Every structure is written in structure tokens, then in C-alpha cells.
CSV table of C-alpha atoms in Angstrom, one decimal:
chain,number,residue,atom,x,y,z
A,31,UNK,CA,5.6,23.8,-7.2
A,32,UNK,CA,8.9,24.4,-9.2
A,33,UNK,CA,9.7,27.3,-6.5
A,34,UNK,CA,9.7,24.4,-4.2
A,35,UNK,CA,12.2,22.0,-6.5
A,36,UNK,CA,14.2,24.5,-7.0
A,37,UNK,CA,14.4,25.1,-3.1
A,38,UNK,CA,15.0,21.0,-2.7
A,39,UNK,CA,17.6,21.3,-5.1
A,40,UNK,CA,19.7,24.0,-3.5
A,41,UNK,CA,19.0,22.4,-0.4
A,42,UNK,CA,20.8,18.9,-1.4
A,43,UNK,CA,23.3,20.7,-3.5
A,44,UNK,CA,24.2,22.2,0.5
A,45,UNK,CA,23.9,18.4,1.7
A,46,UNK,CA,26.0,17.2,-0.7
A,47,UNK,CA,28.6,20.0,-0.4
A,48,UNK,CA,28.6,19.3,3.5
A,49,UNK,CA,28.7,15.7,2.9
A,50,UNK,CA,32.0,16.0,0.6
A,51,UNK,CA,34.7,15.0,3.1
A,52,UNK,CA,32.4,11.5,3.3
A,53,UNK,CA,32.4,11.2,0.0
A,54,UNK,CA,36.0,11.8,0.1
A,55,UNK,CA,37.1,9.2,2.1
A,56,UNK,CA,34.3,6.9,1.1
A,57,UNK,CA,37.0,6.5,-2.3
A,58,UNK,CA,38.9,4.7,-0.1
A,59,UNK,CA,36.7,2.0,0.9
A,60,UNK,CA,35.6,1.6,-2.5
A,61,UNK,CA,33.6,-0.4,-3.8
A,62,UNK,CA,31.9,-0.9,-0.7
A,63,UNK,CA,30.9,2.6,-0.6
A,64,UNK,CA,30.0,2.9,-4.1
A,65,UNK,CA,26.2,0.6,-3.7
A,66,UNK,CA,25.6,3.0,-0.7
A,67,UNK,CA,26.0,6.5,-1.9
A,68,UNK,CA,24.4,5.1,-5.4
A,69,UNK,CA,21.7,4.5,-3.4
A,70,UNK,CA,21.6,7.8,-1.5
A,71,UNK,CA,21.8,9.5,-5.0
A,72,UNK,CA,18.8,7.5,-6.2
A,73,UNK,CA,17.0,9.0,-3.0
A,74,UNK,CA,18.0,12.5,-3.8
A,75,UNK,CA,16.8,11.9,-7.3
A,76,UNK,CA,13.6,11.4,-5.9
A,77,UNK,CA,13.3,14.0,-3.2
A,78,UNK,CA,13.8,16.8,-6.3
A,79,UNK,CA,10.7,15.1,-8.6
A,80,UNK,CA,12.7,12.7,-10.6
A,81,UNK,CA,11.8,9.1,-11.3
A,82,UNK,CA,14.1,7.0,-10.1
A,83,UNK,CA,14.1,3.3,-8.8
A,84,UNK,CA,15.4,1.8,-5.5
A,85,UNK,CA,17.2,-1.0,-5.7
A,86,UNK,CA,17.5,-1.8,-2.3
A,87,UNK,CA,14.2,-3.9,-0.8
A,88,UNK,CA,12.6,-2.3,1.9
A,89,UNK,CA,13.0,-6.0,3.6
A,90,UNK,CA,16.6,-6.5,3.7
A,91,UNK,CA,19.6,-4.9,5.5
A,92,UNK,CA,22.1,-2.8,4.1
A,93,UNK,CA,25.0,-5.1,4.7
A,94,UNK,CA,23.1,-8.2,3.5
A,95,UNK,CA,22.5,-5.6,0.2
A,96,UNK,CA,25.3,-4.7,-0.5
A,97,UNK,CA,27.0,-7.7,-0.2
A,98,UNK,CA,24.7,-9.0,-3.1
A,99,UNK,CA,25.3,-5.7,-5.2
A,100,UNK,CA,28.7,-6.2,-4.9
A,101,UNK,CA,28.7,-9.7,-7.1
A,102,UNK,CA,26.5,-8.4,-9.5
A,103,UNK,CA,28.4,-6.8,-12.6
A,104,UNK,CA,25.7,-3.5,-12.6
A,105,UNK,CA,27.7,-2.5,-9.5
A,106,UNK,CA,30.8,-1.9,-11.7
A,107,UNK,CA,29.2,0.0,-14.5
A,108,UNK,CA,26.9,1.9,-12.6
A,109,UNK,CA,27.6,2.3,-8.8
A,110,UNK,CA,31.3,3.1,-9.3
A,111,UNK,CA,30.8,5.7,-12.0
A,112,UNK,CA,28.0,7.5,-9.7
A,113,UNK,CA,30.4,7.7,-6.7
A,114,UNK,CA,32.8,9.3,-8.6
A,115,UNK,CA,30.3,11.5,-10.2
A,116,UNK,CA,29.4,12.2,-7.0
A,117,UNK,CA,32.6,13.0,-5.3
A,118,UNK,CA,33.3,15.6,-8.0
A,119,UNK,CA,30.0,17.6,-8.1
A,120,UNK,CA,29.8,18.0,-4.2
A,121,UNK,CA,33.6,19.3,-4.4
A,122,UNK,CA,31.3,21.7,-7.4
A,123,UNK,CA,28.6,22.9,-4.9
A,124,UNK,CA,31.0,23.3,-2.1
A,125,UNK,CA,33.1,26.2,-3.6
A,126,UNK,CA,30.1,27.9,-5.2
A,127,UNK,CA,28.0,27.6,-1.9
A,128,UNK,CA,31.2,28.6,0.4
A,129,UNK,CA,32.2,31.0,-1.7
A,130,UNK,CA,29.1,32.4,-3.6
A,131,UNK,CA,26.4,32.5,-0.4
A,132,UNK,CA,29.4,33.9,2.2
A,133,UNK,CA,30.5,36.6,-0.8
A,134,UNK,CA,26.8,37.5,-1.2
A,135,UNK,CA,25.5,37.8,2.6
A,136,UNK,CA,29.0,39.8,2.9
A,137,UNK,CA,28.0,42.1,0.2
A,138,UNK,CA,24.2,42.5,1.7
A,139,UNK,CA,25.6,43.3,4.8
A,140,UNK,CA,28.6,45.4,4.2
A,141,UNK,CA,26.7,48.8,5.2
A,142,UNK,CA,26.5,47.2,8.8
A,143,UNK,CA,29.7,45.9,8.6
A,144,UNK,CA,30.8,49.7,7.7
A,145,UNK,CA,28.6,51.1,10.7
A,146,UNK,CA,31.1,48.8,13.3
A,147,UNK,CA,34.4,50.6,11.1
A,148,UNK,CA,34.7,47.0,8.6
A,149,UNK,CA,35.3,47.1,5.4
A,150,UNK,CA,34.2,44.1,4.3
A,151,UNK,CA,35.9,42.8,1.2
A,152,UNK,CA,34.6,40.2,-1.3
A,153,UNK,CA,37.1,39.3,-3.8
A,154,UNK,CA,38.9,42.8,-5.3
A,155,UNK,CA,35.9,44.8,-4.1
A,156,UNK,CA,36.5,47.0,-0.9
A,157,UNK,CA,34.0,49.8,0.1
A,158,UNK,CA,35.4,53.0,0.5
A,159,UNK,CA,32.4,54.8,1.5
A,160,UNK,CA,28.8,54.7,2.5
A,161,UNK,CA,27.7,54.7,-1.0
A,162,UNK,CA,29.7,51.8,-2.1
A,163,UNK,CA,28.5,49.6,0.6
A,164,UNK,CA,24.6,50.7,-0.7
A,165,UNK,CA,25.4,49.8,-4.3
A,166,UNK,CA,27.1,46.1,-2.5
A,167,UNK,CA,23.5,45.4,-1.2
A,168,UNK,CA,21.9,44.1,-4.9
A,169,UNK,CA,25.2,42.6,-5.9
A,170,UNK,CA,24.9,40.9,-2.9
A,171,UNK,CA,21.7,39.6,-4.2
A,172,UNK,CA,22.4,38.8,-7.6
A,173,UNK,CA,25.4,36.8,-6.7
A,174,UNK,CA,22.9,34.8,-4.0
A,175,UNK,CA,20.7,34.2,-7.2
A,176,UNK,CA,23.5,33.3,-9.8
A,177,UNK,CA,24.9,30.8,-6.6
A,178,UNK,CA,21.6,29.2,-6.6
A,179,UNK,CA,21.3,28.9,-10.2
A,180,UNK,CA,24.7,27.4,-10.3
A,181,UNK,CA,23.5,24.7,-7.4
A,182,UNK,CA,20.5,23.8,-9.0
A,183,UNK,CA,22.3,23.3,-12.5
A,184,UNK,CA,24.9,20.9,-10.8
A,185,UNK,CA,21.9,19.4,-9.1
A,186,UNK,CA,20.3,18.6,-13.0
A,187,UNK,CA,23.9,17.7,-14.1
A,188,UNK,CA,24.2,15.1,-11.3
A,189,UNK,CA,20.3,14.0,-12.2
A,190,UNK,CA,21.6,13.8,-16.0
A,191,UNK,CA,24.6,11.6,-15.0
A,192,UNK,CA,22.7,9.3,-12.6
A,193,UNK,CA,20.2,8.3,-15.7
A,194,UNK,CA,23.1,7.9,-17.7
A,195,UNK,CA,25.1,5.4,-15.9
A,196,UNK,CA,21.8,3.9,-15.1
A,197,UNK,CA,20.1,3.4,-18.4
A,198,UNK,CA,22.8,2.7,-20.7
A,199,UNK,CA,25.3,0.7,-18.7
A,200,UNK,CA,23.2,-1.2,-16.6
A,201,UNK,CA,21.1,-3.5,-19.6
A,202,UNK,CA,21.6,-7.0,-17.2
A,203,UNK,CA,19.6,-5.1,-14.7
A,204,UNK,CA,16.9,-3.6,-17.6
A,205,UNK,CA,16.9,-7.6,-18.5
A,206,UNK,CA,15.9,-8.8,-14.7
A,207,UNK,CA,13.3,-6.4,-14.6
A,208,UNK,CA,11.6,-7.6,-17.8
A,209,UNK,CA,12.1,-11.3,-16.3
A,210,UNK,CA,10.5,-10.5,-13.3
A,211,UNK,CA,7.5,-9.0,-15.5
A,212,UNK,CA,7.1,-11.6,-17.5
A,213,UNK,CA,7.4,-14.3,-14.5
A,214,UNK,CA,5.1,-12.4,-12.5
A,215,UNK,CA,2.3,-12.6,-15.2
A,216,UNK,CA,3.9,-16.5,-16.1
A,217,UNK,CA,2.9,-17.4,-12.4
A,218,UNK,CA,-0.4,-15.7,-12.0
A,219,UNK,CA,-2.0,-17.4,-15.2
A,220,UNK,CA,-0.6,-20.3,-13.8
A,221,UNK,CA,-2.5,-20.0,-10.5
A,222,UNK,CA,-5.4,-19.2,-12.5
A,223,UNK,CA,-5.1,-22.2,-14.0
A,224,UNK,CA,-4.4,-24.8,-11.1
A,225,UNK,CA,-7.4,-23.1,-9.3
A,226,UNK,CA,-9.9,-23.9,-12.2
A,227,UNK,CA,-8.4,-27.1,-12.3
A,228,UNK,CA,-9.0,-27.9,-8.7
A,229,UNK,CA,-12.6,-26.6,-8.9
A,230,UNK,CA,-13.2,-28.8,-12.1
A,231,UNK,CA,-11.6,-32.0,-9.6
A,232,UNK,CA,-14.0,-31.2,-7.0
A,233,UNK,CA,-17.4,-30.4,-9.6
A,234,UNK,CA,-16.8,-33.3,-11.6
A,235,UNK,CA,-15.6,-35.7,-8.6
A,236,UNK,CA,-16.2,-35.4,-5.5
A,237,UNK,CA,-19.1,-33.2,-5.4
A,238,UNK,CA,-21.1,-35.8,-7.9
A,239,UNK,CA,-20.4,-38.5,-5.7
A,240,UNK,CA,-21.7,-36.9,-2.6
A,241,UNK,CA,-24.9,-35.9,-4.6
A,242,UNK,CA,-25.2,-39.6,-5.2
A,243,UNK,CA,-24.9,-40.6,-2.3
A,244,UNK,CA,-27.8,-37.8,-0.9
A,245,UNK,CA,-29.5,-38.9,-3.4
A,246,UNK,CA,-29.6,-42.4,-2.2
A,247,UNK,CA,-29.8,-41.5,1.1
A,248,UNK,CA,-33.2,-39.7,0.4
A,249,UNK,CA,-34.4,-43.0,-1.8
A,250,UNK,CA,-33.6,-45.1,1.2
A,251,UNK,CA,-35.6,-43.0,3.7
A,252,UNK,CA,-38.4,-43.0,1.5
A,253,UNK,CA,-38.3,-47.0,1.1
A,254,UNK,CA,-37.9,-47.5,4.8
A,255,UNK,CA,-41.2,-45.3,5.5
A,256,UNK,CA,-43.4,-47.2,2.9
A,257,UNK,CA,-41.7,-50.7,4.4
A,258,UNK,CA,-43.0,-49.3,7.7
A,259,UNK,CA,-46.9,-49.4,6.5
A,260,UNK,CA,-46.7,-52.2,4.5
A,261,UNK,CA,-47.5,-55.7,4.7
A,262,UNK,CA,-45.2,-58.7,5.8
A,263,UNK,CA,-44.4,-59.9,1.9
A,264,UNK,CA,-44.0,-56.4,1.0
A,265,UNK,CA,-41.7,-55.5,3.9
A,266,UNK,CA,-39.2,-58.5,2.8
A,267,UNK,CA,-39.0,-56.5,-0.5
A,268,UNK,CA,-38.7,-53.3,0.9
A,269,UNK,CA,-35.9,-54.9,3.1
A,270,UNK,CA,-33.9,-55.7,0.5
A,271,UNK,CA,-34.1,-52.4,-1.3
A,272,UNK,CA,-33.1,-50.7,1.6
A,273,UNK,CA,-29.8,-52.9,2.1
A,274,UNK,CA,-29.0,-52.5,-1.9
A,275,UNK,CA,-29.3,-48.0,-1.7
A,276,UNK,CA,-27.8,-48.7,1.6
A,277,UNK,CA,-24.5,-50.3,0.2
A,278,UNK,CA,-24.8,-48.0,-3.0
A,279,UNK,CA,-24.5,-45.4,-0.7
A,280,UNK,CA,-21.2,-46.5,1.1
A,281,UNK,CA,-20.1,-47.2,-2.2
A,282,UNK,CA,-20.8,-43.6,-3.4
A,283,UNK,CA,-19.4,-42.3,-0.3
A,284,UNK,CA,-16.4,-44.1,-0.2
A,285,UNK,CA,-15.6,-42.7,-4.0
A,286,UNK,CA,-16.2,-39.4,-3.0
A,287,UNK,CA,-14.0,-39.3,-0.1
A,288,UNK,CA,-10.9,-41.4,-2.6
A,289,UNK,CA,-11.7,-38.5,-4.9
A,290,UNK,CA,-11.0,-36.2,-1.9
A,291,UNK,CA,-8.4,-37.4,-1.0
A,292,UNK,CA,-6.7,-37.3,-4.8
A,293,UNK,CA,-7.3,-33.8,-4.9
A,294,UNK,CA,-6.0,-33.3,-1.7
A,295,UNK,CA,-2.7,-34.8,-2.8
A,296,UNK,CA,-2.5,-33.1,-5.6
A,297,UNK,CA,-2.6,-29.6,-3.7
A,298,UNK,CA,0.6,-30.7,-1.7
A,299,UNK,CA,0.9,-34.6,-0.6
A,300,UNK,CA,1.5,-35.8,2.5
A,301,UNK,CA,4.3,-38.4,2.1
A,302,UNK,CA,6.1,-35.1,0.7
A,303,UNK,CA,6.3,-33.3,4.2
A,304,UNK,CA,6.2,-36.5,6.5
A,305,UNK,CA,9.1,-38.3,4.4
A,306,UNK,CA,10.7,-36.1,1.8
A,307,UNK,CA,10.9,-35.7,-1.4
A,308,UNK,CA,12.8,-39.7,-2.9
A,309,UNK,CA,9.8,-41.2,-0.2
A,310,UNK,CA,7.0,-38.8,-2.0
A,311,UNK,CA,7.8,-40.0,-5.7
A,312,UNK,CA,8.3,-43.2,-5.1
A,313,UNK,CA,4.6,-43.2,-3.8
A,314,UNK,CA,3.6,-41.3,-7.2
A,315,UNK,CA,5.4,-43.6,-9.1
A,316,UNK,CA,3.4,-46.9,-7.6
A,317,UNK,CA,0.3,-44.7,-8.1
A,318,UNK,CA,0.7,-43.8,-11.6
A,319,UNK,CA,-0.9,-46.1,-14.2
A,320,UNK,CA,2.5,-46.4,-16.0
A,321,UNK,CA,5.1,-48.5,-15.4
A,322,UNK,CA,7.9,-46.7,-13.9
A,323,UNK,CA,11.5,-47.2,-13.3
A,324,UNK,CA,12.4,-45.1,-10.5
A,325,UNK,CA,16.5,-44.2,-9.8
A,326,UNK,CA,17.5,-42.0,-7.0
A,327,UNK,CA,20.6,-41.3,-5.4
A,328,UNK,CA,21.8,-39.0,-2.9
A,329,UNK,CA,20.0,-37.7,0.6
A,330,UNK,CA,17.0,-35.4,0.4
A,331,UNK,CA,17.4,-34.4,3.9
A,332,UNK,CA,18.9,-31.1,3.1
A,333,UNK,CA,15.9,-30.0,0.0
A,334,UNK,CA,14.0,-27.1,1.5
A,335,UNK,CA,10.3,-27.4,1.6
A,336,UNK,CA,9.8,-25.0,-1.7
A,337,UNK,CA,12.4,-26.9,-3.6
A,338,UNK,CA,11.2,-30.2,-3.0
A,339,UNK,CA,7.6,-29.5,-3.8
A,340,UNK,CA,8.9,-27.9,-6.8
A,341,UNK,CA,10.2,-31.0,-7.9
A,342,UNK,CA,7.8,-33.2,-6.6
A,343,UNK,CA,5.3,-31.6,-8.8
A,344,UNK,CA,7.3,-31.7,-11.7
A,345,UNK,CA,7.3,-35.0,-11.5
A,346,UNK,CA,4.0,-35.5,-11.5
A,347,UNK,CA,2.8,-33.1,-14.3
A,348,UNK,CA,5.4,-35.3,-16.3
A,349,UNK,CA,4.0,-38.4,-15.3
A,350,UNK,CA,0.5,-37.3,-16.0
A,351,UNK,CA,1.3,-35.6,-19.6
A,352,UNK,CA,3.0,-39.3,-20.4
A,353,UNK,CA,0.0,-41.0,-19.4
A,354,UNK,CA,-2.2,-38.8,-21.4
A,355,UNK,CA,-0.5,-37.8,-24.5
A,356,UNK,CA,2.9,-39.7,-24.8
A,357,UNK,CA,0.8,-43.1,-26.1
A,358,UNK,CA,3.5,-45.6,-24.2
A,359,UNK,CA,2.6,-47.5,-20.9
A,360,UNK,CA,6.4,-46.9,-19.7
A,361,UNK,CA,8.2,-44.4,-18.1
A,362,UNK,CA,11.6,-43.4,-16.0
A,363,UNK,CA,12.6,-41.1,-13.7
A,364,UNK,CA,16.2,-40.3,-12.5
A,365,UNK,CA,16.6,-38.7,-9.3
A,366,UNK,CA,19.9,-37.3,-7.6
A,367,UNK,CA,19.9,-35.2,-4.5
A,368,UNK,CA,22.9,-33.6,-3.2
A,369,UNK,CA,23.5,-30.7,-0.5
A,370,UNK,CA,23.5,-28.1,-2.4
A,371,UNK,CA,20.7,-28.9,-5.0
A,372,UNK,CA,18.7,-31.6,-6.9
A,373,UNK,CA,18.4,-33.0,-10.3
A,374,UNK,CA,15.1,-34.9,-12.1
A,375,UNK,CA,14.8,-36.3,-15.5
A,376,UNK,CA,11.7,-37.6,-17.0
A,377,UNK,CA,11.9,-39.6,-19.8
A,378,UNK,CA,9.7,-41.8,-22.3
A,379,UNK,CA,9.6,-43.1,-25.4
A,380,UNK,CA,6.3,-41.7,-27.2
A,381,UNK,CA,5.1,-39.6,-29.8
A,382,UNK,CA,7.2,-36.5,-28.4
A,383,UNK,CA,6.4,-33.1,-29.7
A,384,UNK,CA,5.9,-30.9,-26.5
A,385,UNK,CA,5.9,-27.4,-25.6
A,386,UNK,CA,5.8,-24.9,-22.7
A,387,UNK,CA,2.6,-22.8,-23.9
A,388,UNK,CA,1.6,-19.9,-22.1
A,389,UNK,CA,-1.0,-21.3,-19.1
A,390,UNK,CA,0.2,-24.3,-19.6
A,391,UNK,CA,0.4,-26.6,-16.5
A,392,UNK,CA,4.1,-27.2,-17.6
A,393,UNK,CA,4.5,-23.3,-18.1
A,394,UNK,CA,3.6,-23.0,-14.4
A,395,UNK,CA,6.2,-25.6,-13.4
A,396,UNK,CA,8.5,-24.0,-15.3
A,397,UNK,CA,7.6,-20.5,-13.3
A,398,UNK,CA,7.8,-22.5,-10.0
A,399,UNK,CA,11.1,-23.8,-10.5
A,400,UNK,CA,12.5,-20.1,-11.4
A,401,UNK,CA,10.7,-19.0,-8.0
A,402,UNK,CA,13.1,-21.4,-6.1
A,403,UNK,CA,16.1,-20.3,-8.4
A,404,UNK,CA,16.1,-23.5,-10.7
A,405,UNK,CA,15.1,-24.1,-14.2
A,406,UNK,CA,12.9,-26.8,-16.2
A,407,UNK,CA,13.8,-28.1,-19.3
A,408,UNK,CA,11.9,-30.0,-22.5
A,409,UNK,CA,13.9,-31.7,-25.2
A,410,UNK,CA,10.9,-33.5,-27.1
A,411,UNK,CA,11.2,-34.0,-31.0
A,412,UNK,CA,8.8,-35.2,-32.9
A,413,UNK,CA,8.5,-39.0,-32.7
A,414,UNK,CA,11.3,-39.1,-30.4
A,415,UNK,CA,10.0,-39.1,-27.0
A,416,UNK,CA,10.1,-36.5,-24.2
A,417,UNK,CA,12.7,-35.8,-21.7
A,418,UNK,CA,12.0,-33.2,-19.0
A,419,UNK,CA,14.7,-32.1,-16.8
A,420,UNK,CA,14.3,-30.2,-14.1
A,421,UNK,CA,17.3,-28.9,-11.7
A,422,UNK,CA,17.0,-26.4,-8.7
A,423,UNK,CA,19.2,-25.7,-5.6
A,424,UNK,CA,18.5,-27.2,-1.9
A,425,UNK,CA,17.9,-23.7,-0.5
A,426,UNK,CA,16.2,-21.0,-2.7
A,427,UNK,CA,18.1,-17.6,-2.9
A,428,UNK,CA,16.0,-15.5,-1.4
């Protein structure tokens, strides 16, 4: 196995060396060049057994890549510096392998060279017999080794640099990394927890109201057989009872299928895709048992589909978390839409004191509006109300 490194080693180092006049005028066109053959390196990196991580997704282009690389500030400190790390060590490997692996098949060869009348010379050594050119043969093959040993040390020196530049002059990349970790475990408690909560909606709604209602179904049956087999006075009786489950079972009906329809709303509303998002919480706002003093400005027309029902449910996890713990009956929102992103603030006047806890339904707002590029706010003192505010742009950056 480290024969076969070593062999992916000196075969690079030969890539590279080849590659040098490209590299050479890629200096040119730098920095463009620079997130390209930092790339490249990363792959080589990898070919020869050493940990390294892509930066460029497997689902976008290379011009659409680098043209993000290029406004991020890691580009400078650690793109740059590996293209002219690069530049230099393939200039390395191409004199030792020109030199070195031509010197040493010249030096195995040289008794044949001698047979034809050609004195091959490598450096100050000329054969000037039979015996010389012998003695060339296993100085031919040391030098091939000591070559090889010299590629596959520049080969570790370019690994050694790459890590470098990488690790210690690329800590706003180290930082996004550990934000995506954390975001990505952020939003699957957060799904965990909006799925338990649906199931609760639908156990403790819906699904008790349709029991009723079978359950007054089966009572009704029952009275309308005995009413069948019984007498005159008795049937008027059994009349009535049947009318009374009868309309208690509408009645249930009818609750299950308003409890159905919340629940429905609350997994992604209606008024939200059919008239955007000012239309959609103006409708939560008449719905809310608060009073609300709505304020919007601006067109929602350009809001993408992810934004707005970021928002939107921001909105109404506010709404719900005033009703619940602020203790007031009032509430405002402020709404402003633009073409290039939105802007809400919640705001009441109640006991305040509010966090973002881990699982929280606010932490999972908070987590949604970071998948669509924005950000979620809570300034809540104690005793001094709570304002959310909650900002994202009209078209999410990815």
C-alpha cells in the first residue's frame, strides 16, 4: 500500500512538472486561477491518501464557484498562497524529473549507447570503455531512486503547505463549517419537534372528535333498530333520540374537520400561496385571539416562496407565544417588503423574559430564517415586553 503512494506521488510530481507552463501563465490571470488550481491541489491531496476537503459542491459549476470564492476573504489567504506554492514546486519536480530520470535511463543505457559508437555523457561523466559504461548501469539506478525520493519529498512539502495555508489562515471558513454543524443539528431537533407537535394536534383534536362522532354514529344505529321493534309511544321517543345523536354527530363532525383544517394551516396556509405573504398575516392576525394592529408597507410580489413562509411563520409562533405567555390581550406587527428583502417586528407589552432554547419552536424559526439567509431576533427584558424581529432577503442565496 505505501509502494503504491509512493508511485501516486511520483506520478503527480510528473503531472505537476508537465503541468508547469499552466501554472505559469495561470499567474497571470490571477486570482481567477488561484480557486482552480487550489482545488486541483486539494484533489491531488487526496489521490496520494491525505484528508483533505472539497470545497467546490458537486452541484454547481465552476464558473458560478468561483465567482463565489472569489468574494470570500479565504480565497486571499489561502487560494493565492497555494498557487504560488504551486507554481514553485512543479518548476522543483520539473528539473529533478528532466534532469534526474533522463541522466539515470542515460546512465542504464550507456553500454548500448556504446555498442552504436555513443558515448553518452551525463553531467562530467563520459565512458571511456566497456567497463565504465558497466559500472554507469547501478548509478543509473541509484540516481532513478534518489529522483524519486526527491519527487515524493516535494510531493509531502506541497501536502505540508496546502494544510498550512488551509488550517491556519482560513479560520472564517473553520467558523462556517462549525455553523453549518450546529445549524444542521438546530433544524433537525426542530423538525422533531414540529412533527410531535402536529401528531399531538391531530391525537388530541381531530382524531377525538372523529371518535365521537363514530361513537355516536354507532349509538344512533343502535336506537334506530330498537325504534324499529317498538311500539308507537316508544318510537316517538326513540325519534327524538335519534335526531339529538344525529345532530351531535354533525356537530362532532363539523369540529373535527375545523380542527383539520387548523392543523392544515398551520403546516403551510393557503392564503400564503394563493395571495402572498401581507394577504396571509393579515388573515392570522383576524384569527388570533389578540388584538392586533397590523402595518405593512411595500409589495410582497417579489418574496420567494421559502422566504415568505419563513416569515409568515414567524409571525405566527410570535403571535401564539403572546397569547400564551406574554399575559396582555394586545399585540403589533410591522411589516415592510421591498425587492430585495423583508422586514417583521413583533411587539407587545407583557411580562417579557424570552429565550431561543434549544428545540424550542422559536429556535426552529430562528434556524429557518438562517436556511433562507436571514436572521431572527429577541430583545425581551424582564417586565418589558417582547419584540421579535425577523429580517431575510426576497431570494435565498442558494
Amino acid at each position: 500500500m505505501a509502494q503504491i503512494r509512493i508511485a501516486w506521488r511520483v506520478l503527480t510530481e510528473c503531472i505537476a512538472a508537465m503541468a508547469f507552463p499552466i501554472l505559469l501563465l495561470s499567474l497571470f490571470v490571477a486570482p481567477v486561477s488561484a480557486p482552480v488550481v487550489a482545488e486541483t491541489d486539494r484533489s491531488r491531496a487526496r489521490w496520494c491518501g491525505v484528508e483533505t476537503m472539497p470545497l467546490k459542491p458537486s452541484d454547481q459549476s465552476w464558473a458560478q464557484w468561483v465567482v463565489l470564492r472569489l468574494r470570500s476573504r479565504s480565497m486571499w489567504r489561502t487560494d493565492l498562497p497555494v498557487l504560488v506554492a504551486a507554481v514553485l514546486l512543479s518548476a522543483l519536480s520539473l528539473l529533478v524529473a528532466f534532469f534526474g530520470f533522463i541522466g539515470a535511463a542515460v546512465l542504464v543505457f550507456s553500454p548500448v549507447f556504446w555498442l552504436f559508437g555513443i558515448a553518452a555523457q551525463v553531467g562530467p561523466f563520459t565512458p571511456d570503455s566497456v567497463g565504465e559504461t558497466l559500472l554507469a548501469m547501478p548509478a543509473g539506478i541509484v540516481l532513478g531512486a534518489v529522483t524519486m525520493a526527491v519527487l515524493t519529498g516535494t510531493s509531502f512539502l506541497r501536502d505540508l503547505l496546502l494544510r498550512t495555508f488551509s488550517r491556519s489562515r482560513d479560520p472564517d471558513l473553520l467558523t462556517k463549517l462549525e455553523e453549518l454543524r450546529t445549524s444542521r443539528a438546530s433544524l433537525t431537533a426542530a423538525f422533531e419537534f414540529e412533527r410531535q407537535r402536529i401528531e399531538r394536534d391531530l391525537h388530541d383534536g381531530a382524531q377525538q372528535e372523529l371518535v365521537a362522532v363514530v361513537m355516536r354514529l354507532g349509538m344512533l344505529e343502535a336506537t334506530a333498530t330498537a325504534a324499529a321493534a317498538a311500539s308507537n309511544a316508544d318510537a316517538d321517543a326513540s325519534q327524538e333520540r335519534i335526531v339529538r345523536l344525529a345532530r351531535q354527530a354533525q356537530a362532532h363532525a363539523e369540529r373535527a374537520l375545523e380542527r383539520l383544517r387548523d392543523t392544515v394551516r398551520d403546516i403551510h396556509p393557503r392564503e400564503l400561496s394563493d395571495l402572498g405573504l401581507t394577504a396571509a398575516v393579515r388573515e392570522l392576525a383576524a384569527r388570533s385571539p389578540l388584538r392586533v394592529e397590523l402595518t405593512s408597507t411595500g409589495d410582497d410580489a417579489q418574496l420567494s416562496s421559502p422566504t415568505a413562509t419563513a416569515v409568515y411563520f414567524t409571525v405566527s409562533e410570535a403571535l401564539t407565544n403572546i397569547s400564551k405567555h406574554a399575559g396582555v390581550e394586545n399585540a403589533r406587527i410591522d411589516l415592510r417588503c421591498t425587492s430585495t428583502d423583508v422586514h417583521v417586528r413583533v411587539r407587545d407589552e407583557g411580562v417579557g423574559g424570552a429565550r431561543i432554547e434549544t428545540g424550542s419552536g422559536l429556535a426552529g424559526l430562528r434556524e429557518r430564517m438562517r436556511s433562507v439567509g436571514g436572521n431572527l431576533e429577541i430583545i425581551s427584558p424582564p417586565e418589558g415586553g417582547t419584540l421579535v424581529v425577523a429580517s431575510a432577503p426576497s431570494e435565498p442565496p442558494w
